[in-house]
Every structure is written in structure tokens, then in C-alpha cells.
Coordinates of C-alpha atoms (C1' of nucleotides) in Angstrom, one line a residue:
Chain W
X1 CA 0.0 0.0 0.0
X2 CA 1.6 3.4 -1.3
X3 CA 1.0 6.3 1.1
X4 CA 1.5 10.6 0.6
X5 CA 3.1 13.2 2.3
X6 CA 1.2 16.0 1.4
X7 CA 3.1 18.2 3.4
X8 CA 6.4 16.9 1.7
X9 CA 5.5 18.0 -1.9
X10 CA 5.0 21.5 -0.8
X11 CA 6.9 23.5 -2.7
X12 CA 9.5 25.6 -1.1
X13 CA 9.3 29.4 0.1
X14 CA 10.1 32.1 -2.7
X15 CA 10.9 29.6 -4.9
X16 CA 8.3 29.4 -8.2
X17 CA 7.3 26.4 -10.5
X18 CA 6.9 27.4 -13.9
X19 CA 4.8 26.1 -16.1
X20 CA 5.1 25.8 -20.2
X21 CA 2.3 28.6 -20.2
X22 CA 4.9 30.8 -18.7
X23 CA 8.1 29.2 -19.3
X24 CA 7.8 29.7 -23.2
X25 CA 7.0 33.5 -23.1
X26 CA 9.7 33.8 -21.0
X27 CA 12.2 32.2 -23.3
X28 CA 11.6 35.5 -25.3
X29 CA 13.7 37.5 -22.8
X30 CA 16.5 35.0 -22.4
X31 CA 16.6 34.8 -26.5
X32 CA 16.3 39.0 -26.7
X33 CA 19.2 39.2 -24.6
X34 CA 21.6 37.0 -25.2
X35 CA 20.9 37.7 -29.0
X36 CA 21.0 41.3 -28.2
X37 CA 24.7 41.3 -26.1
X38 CA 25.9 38.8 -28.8
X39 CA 25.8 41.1 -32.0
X40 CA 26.9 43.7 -29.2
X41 CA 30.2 41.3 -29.6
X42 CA 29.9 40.2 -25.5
X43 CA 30.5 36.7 -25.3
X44 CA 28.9 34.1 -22.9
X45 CA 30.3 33.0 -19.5
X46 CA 28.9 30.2 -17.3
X47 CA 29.5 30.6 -13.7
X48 CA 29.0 28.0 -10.4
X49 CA 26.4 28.2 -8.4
X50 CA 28.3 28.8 -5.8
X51 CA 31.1 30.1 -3.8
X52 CA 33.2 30.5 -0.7
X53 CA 31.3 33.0 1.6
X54 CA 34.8 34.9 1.9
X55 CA 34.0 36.2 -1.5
X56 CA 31.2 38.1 -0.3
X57 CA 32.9 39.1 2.8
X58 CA 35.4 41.3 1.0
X59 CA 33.3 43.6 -0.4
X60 CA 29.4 43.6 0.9
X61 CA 28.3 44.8 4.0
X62 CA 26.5 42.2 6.6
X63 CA 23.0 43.0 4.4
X64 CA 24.3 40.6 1.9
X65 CA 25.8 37.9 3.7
X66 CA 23.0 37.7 5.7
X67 CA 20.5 37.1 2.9
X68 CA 23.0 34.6 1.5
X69 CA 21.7 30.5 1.3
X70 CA 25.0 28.8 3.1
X71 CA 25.4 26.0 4.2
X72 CA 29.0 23.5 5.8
X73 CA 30.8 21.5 2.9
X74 CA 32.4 18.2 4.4
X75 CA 35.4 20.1 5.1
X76 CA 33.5 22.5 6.9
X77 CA 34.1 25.0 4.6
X78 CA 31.3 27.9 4.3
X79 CA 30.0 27.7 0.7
X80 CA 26.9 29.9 -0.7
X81 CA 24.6 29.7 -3.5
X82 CA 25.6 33.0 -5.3
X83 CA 23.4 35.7 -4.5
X84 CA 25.3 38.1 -7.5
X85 CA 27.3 37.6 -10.3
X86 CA 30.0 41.0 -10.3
X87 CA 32.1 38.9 -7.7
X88 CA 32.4 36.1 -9.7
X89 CA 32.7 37.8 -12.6
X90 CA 35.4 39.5 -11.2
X91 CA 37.6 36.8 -9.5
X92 CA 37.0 34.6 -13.1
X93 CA 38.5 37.8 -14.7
X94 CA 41.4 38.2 -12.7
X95 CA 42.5 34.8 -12.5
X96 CA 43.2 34.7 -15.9
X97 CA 46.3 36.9 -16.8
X98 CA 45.9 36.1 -20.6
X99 CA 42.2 37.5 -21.5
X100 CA 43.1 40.5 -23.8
X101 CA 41.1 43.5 -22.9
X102 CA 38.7 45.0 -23.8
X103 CA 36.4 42.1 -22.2
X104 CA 32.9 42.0 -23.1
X105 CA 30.9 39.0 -21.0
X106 CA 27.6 38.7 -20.8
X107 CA 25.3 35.5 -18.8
X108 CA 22.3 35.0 -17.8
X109 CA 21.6 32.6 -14.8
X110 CA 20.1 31.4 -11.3
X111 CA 20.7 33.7 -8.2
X112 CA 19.3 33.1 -4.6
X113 CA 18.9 35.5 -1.7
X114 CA 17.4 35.0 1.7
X115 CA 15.2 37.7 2.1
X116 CA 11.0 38.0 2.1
X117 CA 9.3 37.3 -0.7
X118 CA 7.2 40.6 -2.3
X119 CA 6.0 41.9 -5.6
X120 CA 9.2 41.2 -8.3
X121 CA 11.0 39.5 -5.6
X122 CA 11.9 35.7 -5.2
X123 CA 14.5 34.0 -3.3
X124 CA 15.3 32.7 -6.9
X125 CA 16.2 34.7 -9.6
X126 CA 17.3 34.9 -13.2
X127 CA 19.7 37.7 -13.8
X128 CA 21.4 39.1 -17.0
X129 CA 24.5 40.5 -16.8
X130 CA 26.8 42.7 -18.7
X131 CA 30.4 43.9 -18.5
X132 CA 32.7 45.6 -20.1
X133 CA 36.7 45.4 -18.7
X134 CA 39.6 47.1 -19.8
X135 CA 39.2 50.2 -20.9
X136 CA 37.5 53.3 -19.0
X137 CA 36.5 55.7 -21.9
X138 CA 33.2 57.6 -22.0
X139 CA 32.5 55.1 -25.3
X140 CA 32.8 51.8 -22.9
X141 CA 30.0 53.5 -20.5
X142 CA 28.0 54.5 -23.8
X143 CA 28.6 50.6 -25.6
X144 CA 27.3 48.8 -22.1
X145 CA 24.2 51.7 -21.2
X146 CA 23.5 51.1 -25.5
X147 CA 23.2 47.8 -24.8
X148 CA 20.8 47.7 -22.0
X149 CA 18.5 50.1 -24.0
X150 CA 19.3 47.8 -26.7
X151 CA 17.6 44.3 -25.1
X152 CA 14.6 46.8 -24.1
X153 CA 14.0 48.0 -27.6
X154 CA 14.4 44.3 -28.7
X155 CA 11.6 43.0 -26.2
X156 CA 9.4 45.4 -27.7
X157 CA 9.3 48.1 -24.5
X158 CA 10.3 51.0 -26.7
X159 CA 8.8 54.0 -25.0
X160 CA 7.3 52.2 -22.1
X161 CA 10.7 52.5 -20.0
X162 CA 13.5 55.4 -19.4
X163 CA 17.0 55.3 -18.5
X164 CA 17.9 57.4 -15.5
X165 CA 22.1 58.5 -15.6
X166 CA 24.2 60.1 -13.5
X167 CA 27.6 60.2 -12.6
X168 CA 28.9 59.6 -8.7
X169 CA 32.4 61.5 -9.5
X170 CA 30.3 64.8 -10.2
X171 CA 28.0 63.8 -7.6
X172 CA 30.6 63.7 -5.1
X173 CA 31.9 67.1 -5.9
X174 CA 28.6 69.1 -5.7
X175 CA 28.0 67.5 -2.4
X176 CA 31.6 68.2 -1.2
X177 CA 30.6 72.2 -2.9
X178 CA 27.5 71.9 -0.8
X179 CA 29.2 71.6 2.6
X180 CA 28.4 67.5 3.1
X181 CA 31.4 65.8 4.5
X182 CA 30.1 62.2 4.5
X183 CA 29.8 61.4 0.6
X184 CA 29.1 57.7 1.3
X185 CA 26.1 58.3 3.6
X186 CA 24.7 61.4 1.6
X187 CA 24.6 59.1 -1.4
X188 CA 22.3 56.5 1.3
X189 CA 20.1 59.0 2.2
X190 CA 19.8 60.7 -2.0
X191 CA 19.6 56.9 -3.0
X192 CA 16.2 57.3 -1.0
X193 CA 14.9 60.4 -2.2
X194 CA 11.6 59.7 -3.6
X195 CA 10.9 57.7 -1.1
X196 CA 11.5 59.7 1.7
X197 CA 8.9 62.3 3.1
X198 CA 10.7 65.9 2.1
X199 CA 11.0 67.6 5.9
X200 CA 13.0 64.3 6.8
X201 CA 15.1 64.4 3.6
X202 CA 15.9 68.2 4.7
X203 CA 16.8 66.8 8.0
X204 CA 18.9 64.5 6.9
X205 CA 21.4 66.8 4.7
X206 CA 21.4 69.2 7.6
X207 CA 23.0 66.5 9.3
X208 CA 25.3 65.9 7.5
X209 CA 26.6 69.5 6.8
X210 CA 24.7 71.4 4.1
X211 CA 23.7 74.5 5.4
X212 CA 20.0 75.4 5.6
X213 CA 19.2 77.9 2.9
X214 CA 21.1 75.2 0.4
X215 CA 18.9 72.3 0.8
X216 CA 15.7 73.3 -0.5
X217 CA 17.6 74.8 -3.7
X218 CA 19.8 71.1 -3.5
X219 CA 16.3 68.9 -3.3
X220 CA 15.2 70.9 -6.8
X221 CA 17.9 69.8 -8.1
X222 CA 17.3 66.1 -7.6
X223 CA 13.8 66.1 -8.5
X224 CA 15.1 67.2 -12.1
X225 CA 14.7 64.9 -14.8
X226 CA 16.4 66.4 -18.0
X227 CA 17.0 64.6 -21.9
X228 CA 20.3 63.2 -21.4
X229 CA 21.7 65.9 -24.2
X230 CA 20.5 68.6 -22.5
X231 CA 23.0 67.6 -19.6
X232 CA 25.5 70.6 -20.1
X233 CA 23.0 73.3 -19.2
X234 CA 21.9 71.2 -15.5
X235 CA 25.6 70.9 -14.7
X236 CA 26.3 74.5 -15.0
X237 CA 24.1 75.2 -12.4
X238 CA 25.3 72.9 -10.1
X239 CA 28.3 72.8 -10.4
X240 CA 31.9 74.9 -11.1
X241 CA 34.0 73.3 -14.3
X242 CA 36.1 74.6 -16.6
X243 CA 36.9 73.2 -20.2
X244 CA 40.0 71.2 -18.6
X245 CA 37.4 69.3 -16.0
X246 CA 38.1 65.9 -17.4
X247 CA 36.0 64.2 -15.5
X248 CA 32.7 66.8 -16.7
X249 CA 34.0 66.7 -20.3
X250 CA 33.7 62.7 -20.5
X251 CA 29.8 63.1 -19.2
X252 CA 29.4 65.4 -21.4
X253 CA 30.5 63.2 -24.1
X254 CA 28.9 60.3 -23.0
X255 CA 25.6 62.1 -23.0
X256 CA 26.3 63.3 -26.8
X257 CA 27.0 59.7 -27.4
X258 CA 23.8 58.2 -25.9
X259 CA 20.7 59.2 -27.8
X260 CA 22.4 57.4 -31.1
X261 CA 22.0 54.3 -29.4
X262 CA 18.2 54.9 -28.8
X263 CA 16.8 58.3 -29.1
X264 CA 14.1 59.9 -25.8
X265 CA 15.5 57.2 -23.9
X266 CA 18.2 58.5 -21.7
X267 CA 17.9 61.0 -19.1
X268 CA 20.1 62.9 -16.8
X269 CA 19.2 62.2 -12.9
X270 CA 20.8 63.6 -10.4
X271 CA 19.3 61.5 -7.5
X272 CA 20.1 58.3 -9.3
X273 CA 23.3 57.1 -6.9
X274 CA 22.3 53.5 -6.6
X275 CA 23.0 52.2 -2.9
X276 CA 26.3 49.9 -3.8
X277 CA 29.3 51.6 -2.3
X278 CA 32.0 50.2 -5.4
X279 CA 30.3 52.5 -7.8
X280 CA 32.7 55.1 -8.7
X281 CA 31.5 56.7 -12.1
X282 CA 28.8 56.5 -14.1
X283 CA 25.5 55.4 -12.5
X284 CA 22.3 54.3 -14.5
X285 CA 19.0 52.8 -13.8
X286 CA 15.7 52.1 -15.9
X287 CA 12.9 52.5 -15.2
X288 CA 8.6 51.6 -16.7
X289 CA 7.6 55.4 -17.1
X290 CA 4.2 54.8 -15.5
X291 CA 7.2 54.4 -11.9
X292 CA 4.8 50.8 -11.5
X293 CA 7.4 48.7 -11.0
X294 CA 10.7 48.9 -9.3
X295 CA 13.9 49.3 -11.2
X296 CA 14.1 46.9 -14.2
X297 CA 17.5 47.1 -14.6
X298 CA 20.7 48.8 -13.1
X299 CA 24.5 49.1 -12.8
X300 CA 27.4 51.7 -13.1
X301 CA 31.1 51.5 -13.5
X302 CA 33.3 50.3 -10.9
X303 CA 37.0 51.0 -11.5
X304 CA 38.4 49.6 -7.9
X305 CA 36.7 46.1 -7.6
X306 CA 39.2 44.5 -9.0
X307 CA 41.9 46.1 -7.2
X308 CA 40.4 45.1 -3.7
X309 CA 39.9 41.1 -5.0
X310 CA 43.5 41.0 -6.9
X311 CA 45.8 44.2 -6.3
X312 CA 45.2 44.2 -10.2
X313 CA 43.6 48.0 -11.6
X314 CA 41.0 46.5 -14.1
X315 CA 38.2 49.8 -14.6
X316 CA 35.1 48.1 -15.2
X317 CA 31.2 48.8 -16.7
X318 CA 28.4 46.6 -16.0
X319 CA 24.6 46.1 -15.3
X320 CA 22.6 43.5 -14.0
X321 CA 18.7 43.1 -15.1
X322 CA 16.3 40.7 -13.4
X323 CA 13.8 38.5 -15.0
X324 CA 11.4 39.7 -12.7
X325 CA 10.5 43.2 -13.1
X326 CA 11.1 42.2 -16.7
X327 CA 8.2 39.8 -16.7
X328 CA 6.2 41.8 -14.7
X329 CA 6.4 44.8 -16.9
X330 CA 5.8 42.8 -20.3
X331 CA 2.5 41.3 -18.6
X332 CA 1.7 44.9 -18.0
X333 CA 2.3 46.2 -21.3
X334 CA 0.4 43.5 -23.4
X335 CA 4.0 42.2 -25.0
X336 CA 4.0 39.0 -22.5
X337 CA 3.4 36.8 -25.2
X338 CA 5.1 34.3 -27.6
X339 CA 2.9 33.2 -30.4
X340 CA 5.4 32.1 -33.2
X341 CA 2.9 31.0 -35.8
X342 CA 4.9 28.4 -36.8
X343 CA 4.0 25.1 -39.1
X344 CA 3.4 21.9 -36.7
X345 CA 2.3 18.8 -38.3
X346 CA 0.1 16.0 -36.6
X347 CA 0.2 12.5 -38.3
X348 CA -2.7 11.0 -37.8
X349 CA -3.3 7.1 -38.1
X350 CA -6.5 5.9 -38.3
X351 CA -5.2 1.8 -38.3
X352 CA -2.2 1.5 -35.6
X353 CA -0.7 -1.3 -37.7
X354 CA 0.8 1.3 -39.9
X355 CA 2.4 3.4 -36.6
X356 CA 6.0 2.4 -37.7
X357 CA 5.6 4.1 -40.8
X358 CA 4.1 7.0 -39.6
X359 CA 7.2 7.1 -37.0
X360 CA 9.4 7.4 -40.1
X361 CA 7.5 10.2 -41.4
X362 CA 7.6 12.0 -38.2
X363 CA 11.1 11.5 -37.7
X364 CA 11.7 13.1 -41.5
X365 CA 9.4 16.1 -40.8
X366 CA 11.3 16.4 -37.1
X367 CA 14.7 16.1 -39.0
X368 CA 13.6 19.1 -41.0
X369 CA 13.2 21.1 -38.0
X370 CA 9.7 21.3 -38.1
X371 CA 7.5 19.8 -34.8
X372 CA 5.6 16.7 -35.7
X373 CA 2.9 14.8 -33.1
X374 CA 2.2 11.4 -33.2
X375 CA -0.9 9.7 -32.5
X376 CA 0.4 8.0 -29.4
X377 CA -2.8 6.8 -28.1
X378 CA -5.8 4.7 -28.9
X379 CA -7.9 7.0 -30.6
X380 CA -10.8 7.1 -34.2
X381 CA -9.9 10.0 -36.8
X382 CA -12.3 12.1 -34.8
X383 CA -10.0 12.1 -31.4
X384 CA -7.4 12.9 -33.4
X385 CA -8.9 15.6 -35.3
X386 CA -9.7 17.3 -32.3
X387 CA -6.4 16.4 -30.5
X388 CA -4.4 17.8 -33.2
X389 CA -6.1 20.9 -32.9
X390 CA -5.4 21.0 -29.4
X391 CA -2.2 20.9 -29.5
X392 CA -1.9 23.8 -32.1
X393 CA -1.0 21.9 -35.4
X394 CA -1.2 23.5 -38.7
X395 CA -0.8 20.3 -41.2
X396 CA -2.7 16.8 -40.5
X397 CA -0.7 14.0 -42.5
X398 CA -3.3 10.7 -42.8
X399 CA -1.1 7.5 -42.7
X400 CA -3.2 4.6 -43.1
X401 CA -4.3 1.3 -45.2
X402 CA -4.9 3.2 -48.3
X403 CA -2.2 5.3 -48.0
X404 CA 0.2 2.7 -47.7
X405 CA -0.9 0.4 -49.9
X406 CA -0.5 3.3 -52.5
X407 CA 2.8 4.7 -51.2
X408 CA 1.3 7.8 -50.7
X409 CA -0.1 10.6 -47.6
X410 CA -3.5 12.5 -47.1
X411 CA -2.2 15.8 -46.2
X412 CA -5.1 18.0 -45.0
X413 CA -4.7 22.2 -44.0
X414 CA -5.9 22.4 -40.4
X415 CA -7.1 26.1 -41.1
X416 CA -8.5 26.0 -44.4
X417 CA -9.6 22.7 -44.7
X418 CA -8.0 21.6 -48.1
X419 CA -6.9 18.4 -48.5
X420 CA -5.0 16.2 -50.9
X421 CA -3.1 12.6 -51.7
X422 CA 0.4 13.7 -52.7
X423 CA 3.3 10.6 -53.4
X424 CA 5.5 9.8 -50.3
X425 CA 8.5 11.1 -52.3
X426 CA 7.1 14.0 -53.8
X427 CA 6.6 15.2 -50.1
X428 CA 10.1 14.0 -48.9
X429 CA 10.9 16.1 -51.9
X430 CA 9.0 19.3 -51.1
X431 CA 10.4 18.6 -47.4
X432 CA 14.1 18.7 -48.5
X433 CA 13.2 22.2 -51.0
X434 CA 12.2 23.8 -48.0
X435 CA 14.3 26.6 -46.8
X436 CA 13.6 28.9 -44.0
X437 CA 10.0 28.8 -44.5
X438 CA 7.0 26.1 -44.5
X439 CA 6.7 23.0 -46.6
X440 CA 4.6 24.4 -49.3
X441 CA 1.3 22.8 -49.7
X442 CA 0.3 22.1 -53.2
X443 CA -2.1 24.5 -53.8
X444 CA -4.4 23.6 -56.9
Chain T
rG1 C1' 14.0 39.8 10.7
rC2 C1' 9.4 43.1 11.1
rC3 C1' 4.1 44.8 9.6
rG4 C1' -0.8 44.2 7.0
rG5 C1' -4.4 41.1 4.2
rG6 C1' -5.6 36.2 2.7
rA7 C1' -6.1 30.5 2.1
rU8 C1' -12.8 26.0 -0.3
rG9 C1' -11.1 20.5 -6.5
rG10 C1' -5.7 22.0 -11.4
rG11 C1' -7.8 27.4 -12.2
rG12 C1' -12.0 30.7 -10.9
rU13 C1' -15.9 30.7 -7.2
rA14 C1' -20.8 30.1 -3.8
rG15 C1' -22.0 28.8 1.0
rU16 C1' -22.6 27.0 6.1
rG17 C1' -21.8 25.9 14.0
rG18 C1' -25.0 20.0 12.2
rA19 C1' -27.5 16.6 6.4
rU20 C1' -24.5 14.0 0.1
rA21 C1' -20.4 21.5 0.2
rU22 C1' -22.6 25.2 -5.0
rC23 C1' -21.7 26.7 -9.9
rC24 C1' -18.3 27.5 -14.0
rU25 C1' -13.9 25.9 -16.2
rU26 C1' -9.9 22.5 -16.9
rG27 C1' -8.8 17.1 -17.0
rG28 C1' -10.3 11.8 -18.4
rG29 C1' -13.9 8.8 -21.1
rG30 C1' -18.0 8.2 -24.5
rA31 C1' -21.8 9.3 -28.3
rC32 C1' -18.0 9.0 -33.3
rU33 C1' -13.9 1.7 -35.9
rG34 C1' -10.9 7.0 -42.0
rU35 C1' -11.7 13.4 -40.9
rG36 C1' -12.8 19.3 -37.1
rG37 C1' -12.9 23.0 -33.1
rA38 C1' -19.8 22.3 -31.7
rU39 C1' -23.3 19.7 -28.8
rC40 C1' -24.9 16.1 -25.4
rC41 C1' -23.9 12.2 -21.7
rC42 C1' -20.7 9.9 -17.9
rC43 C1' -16.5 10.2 -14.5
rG44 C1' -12.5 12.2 -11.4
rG45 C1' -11.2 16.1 -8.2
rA46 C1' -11.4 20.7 -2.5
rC47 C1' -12.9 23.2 3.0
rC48 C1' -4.0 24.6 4.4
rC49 C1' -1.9 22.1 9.1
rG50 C1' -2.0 21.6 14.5
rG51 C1' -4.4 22.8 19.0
rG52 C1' -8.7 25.0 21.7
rU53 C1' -14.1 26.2 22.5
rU54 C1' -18.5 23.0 21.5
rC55 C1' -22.8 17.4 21.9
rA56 C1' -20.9 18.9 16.9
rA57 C1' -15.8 23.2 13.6
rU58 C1' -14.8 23.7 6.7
rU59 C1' -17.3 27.8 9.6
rC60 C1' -15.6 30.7 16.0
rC61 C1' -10.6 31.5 18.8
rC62 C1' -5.1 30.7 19.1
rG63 C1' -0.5 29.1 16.9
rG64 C1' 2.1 27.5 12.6
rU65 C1' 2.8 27.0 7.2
rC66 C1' 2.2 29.0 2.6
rC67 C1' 0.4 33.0 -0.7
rC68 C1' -0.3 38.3 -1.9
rG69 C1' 1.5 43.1 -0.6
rG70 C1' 4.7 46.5 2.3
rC71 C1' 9.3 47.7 5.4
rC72 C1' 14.7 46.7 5.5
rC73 C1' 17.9 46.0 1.3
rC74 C1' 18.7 46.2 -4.0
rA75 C1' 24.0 43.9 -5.3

RNA sequence: GCCGGGAUGGGGUAGUGGAUAUCCUUGGGGACUGUGGAUCCCCGGACCCGGGUUCAAUUCCCGGUCCCGGCCCCA
């Protein structure tokens, strides 16, 4: 006698089955992306699943490591399921002296975090990622922001989303201009701007040193959204440069450099820090325009990660984009979909003493690259009719007595009903003619 | 880790301190042994778990689990 657990086959907190209803729209995003950061000229990496916990250690703060899955190997070493991939990324990088730079890598894989499940949030998680090592030019930031915009425009989110830039160098300097000592905890506290309730947020930068009659000119200032190449005119006012400021003259460039990639798509935010404390340079983040969703995407440069895993000075670009907020945001905008109208055959066999040969026929079709069903249950010509519907076929191929017996196939049009006997071979033939498209039916 | 709201077949739901728990859909089979999506018929399938109150709990109370959402955080 076989007894259930029903409590056993729950699944497990945060974590999501997904069905084929699901699972095929979503191959779109995986396919966009990787397509996208491949003619982009990035070039795949695979990474473990995990790592020591040490890697984590040397650059997060106890947040991370405390939403981190770890568990004792049988050396009692303290292993995690990767909760990120820069860290990896990074010591795969610099453990190989021989890469020649610039290196472009892009993947696309599992992460898992500890935390409360909510809206966009799982404990597992697909995450893209893109990179760019080597060199530190204004073009690098444009090539890896491009192609972020790039996988968006691909998925069909054109005008549904905007990119939000700044840059944490110039950042830095008009809080140091503004009488803020503490760059690292400003950048906290602006990283929370729109969420925080105004009279705080003026609280907060008094605190930290900006005198009063600043801050309500400063908070202006961050509420600003401005087209990306209309950048020169907001950094004026905030800020003092001359035409030697190397570090204004590449943002300026890289905001000439932007809207070529994707016009109305990137804008210049001066309250976009991002959290992360490694950022050093440029700082994006995209966002749905309706502000629905949290951010879909996000990253920045990061010129001294390297340096603190390997003593090596490796500048680097990068961004990671969940699947979530991704999904999310194509359910919202009606693009959540994946119907390739593509040819599918069913062969039908009204006498099962003739399945062999209609397992041949099916094996042909499939070795054309076109999907083929087989009748693999007892059913009459009426079942199968209907079944073959069902399961979304365009071509019905009749394999039976008659057919044999005169070496030939009822082919029948699912959508239009027209049907005729055409030769086995001249439909192996057709078959082989094919090209990219359909196996033309005979049309008389 | 904290806060709020939930949980009835696979999905969506109705309802109840007591009797065979409602309806729709999906699924399986048939009417139909060589040709259509329809229709009709039949079948399968649920009160999250544990404790308490009660003669009696799916219903009321408490705890847990899970789900949804929020906080923290956002690499």
C-alpha cells in the first residue's frame, strides 16, 4: 500500500514552479538578450552556483551575507549559493592573466537571496549581466548603457521605459561644494529620495553639513529629470567646471554619445546614486515610465573592484537586469506573449498497424526542423482531429491502409480545410526544398 | 527579521456551528472503428496544518505554514 506526504510536496518558500504557459514567453527575454549582447560582440560565461562565503565578505556589507543560502561542505568550509554575479565575474576575470582586454561578458543565470518574498522578488532569480573590462572611456560606459537600451528596444518596450544617468564622481563634488562631509552616507540617504517624506530628507542633509538655505535649492535639483543631451546646461548650475574638468567633459560626451544608441530614452538624474558603495563613475537605472514597478534594470562603473579582490587595476562597466521586473512589466504592457505561428504537423493514423511508418514520417518532418505529433494513443480520426487541434498543429498528415498500400499521404490544411493525396516522395521532396520557410502545400 | 491582508477541487468561485459542500472551467472517457474546433452524456477532483471552545468546527478562537502586498535591502 503506497501512502503521501502531502506536506512533503510542498513547494518551497520564494521559490516558483513554472509552467510551459509561462516558461515559453519567458524564453523570449532570455533569447532577446543574449541575441542582443551577442551582436553587441559580448561573449557568454557560465558561472557555479556557488562560492566560498569569503568572496562576499570582501566587499558587501553584513545585508548581503546575511540574505545569502549557506550551508558546511564536508570540510566544513562555508559555501553559498551566489546571491550576485560582479564577484564572480570579477575573481573569473582576474584569475586569468591572458584574456586580452577590452572584455565583453555577458550571462544569464540562477541567483538566490534569503530575504521575504514581495512583488518582483523571489528568493530565486534569473539575472542578465553585462560587462565591459579594460578600458575606462566615455564610449565603454556608452557601448554597455546602449546595450541595456538595446535588449529593451528588442523585447518590444520601446517608450514604455526610461533610462535614468548620473555620474557619482560629479555627484561627489557638488556634495563636497555643498558643505556634506560624508559622501558615502549622503549618497544612502539621495539613493532614498523619492521615497522619503521631504521635511526628513531636509533633516537628513542638515546633518550631514549642508547648510539650511542650500537644501531646498539642492532637493530641486534632484527632482530634475532632464534629456540626457541637454546635460550641459543642469551641470552648470550645479556645479563649477572649466573646459580642462576631465572628469565633466567625459559626461558630457557620453551624453552626446547616448541618444544614437536609442533616441528619448536617456535622461540625466541627479538623484540616481544607486545604494552599492563600489560605484565610482557613471551610475544608471531604468525604469517603466508609469514608476509601477521597481527598477528593471541597473549598474554603473566600478573602477576599484578589481583592485580590492587581486591588487590588479582592471576599470570596469556593468549592469545586471532581473527576470522579474522584466516579466512583470511585459504582462503589464500587453508584450507577455510568444505566439510564433509556426507550421506543426500532426500525423494521424486511423489503423495503428501502420504506426512504424508514420514514426518514419515524423522522424523526416522532425529532422527538417519542423515539430511533428504522433498519434500515441488509442484513438478514431475524430479524437485525433480534435487532438491535433489541441495541441496547435497547422498540417494533418493521414497515414493509413490506403495510404500505404499506394505509397502515398493524405495531407489535410488544419485552417483552411483543403486536402489532398500527394506521393511519399514527392513530399520528402518538397520537405528537402524547404528553406527557411513552410513546406509548401500544393495549392491547386 | 518586522508589519498588514488572505487560504474551499488543477484554475475561478458560492455557502454553512449539524445533512450527500454550489456553480463555471480544466482534465479523463464516450456518443464518433478514416476526418474538425460544436453539442450532449458519464466520470474524477477541495474546506492549508495543529491545538482550543463545543454534543458537533470547513465555519468561531489561538498558533504554525504557505500565498499576496509593504518595510529593510537592492547587489
Amino acid at each position: 500500500m503506497l501512502h503521501y506526504i502531502p506536506v512533503a510536496l510542498e513547494r518551497v518558500r520564494g521559490f516558483r514552479d513554472i509552467y510551459p504557459e509561462e516558461s515559453e514567453p519567458r524564453k523570449r527575454i532570455f533569447e532577446v538578450s543574449e541575441k542582443a549582447a551577442e551582436v553587441f560582440g559580448f561573449r557568454k560565461i557560465e558561472m557555479p552556483s556557488v562560492e566560498h562565503m569569503d568572496l562576499y565578505r570582501i566587499k558587501s556589507g553584513d545585508e548581503l551575507v546575511s540574505q545569502c543560502f549557506t550551508f558546511r561542505d564536508k570540510g566544513g568550509r562555508q559555501i553559498t549559493l551566489t546571491p550576485e554575479a560582479t564577484p564572480t565575474v570579477v575573481r573569473m576575470l582576474t584569475s586569468r592573466k591572458d584574456i586580452s582586454r577590452p572584455v565583453r561578458w555577458y550571462s544569464f543565470q540562477k541567483y538566490w537571496r534569503y530575504e521575504e518574498p514581495q512583488a518582483g522578488r523571489q528568493r530565486e532569480f534569473y539575472q542578465f549581466n553585462g560587462d565591459i573590462f579594460g578600458p575606462s572611456s566615455a564610449e565603454v560606459d556608452a557601448e554597455v548603457i546602449g546595450l541595456a537600451a538595446f535588449i529593451l528596444n528588442n523585447l518590444g518596450l520601446n517608450g514604455h521605459y526610461r533610462i535614468l544617468i548620473n555620474d557619482r564622481s560629479i555627484m561627489e563634488r557638488v556634495l563636497l561644494e555643498n558643505g556634506i562631509k560624508d559622501v558615502t552616507k549622503a549618497f544612502a540617504i539621495i539613493d532614498k529620495f523619492k521615497k522619503t517624506d521631504r521635511d526628513q530628507f531636509f533633516l537628513d542633509l542638515e546633518e550631514l553639513g549642508m547648510p539650511k538655505d542650500r537644501v531646498r535649492d539642492f532637493c530641486k535639483m534632484l527632482e530634475q529629470v532632464t534629456p540626457i543631451e541637454l546635460s550641459e546646461g543642469v551641470i552648470k548650475n550645479v556645479i563649477h567646471y572649466d573646459d580642462n574638468d576631465s572628469q565633466i567633459q567625459r559626461f558630457l560626451r557620453l551624453s552626446k554619445i547616448l541618444p544614437s544608441y536609442s533616441p528619448e530614452t536617456f535622461f540625466l538624474d541627479l538623484s540616481t546614486v544607486r545604494g552599492l558603495a563600489y560605484y565610482t563613475g557613471v551610475v544608471f537605472e531604468a525604469f517603466d515610465v508609469d514608476g509601477k514597478f521597481r527598477s528593471i534594470l541597473g549598474g554603473g562603473r566600478y573602477d576599484n573592484l578589481a583592485q580590492l579582490y587581486s591588487g590588479q587595476n582592471i576599470p570596469a562597466v556593468g549592469f545586471g537586469m532581473g527576470d522579474a521586473i522584466l516579466e512583470m512589466l511585459l504582462k503589464h504592457t500587453g508584450l507577455f506573449g510568444y505566439d510564433k505561428k509556426e507550421q506543426k504537423f500532426y500525423v494521424a493514423t486511423p489503423d495503428k498497424t501502420y504506426y512504424p511508418s508514420a514514426v518514419m514520417l515524423a522522424t523526416k518532418i522532425r529532422s527538417s526542423a519542423i515539430p511533428a505529433h504522433l498519434n500515441i494513443n488509442e484513438r478514431n480520426m475524430g479524437m485525433q482531429l480534435k487532438e491535433a487541434n489541441k495541441e496547435g498543429a497547422t498540417d494533418l498528415i493521414v497515414l493509413g491502409k490506403q495510404e500505404f498500400e499506394s505509397n502515398s499521404l493524405t495531407w489535410k490544411k488544419l485552417d483552411s480545410g483543403k486536402q489532398i493525396s500527394i506521393t511519399y516522395d514527392a513530399f520528402l521532396d518538397l520537405l528537402a526544398k524547404r528553406g527557411i520557410g513552410e513546406v509548401a502545400f500544393p495549392d491547386s
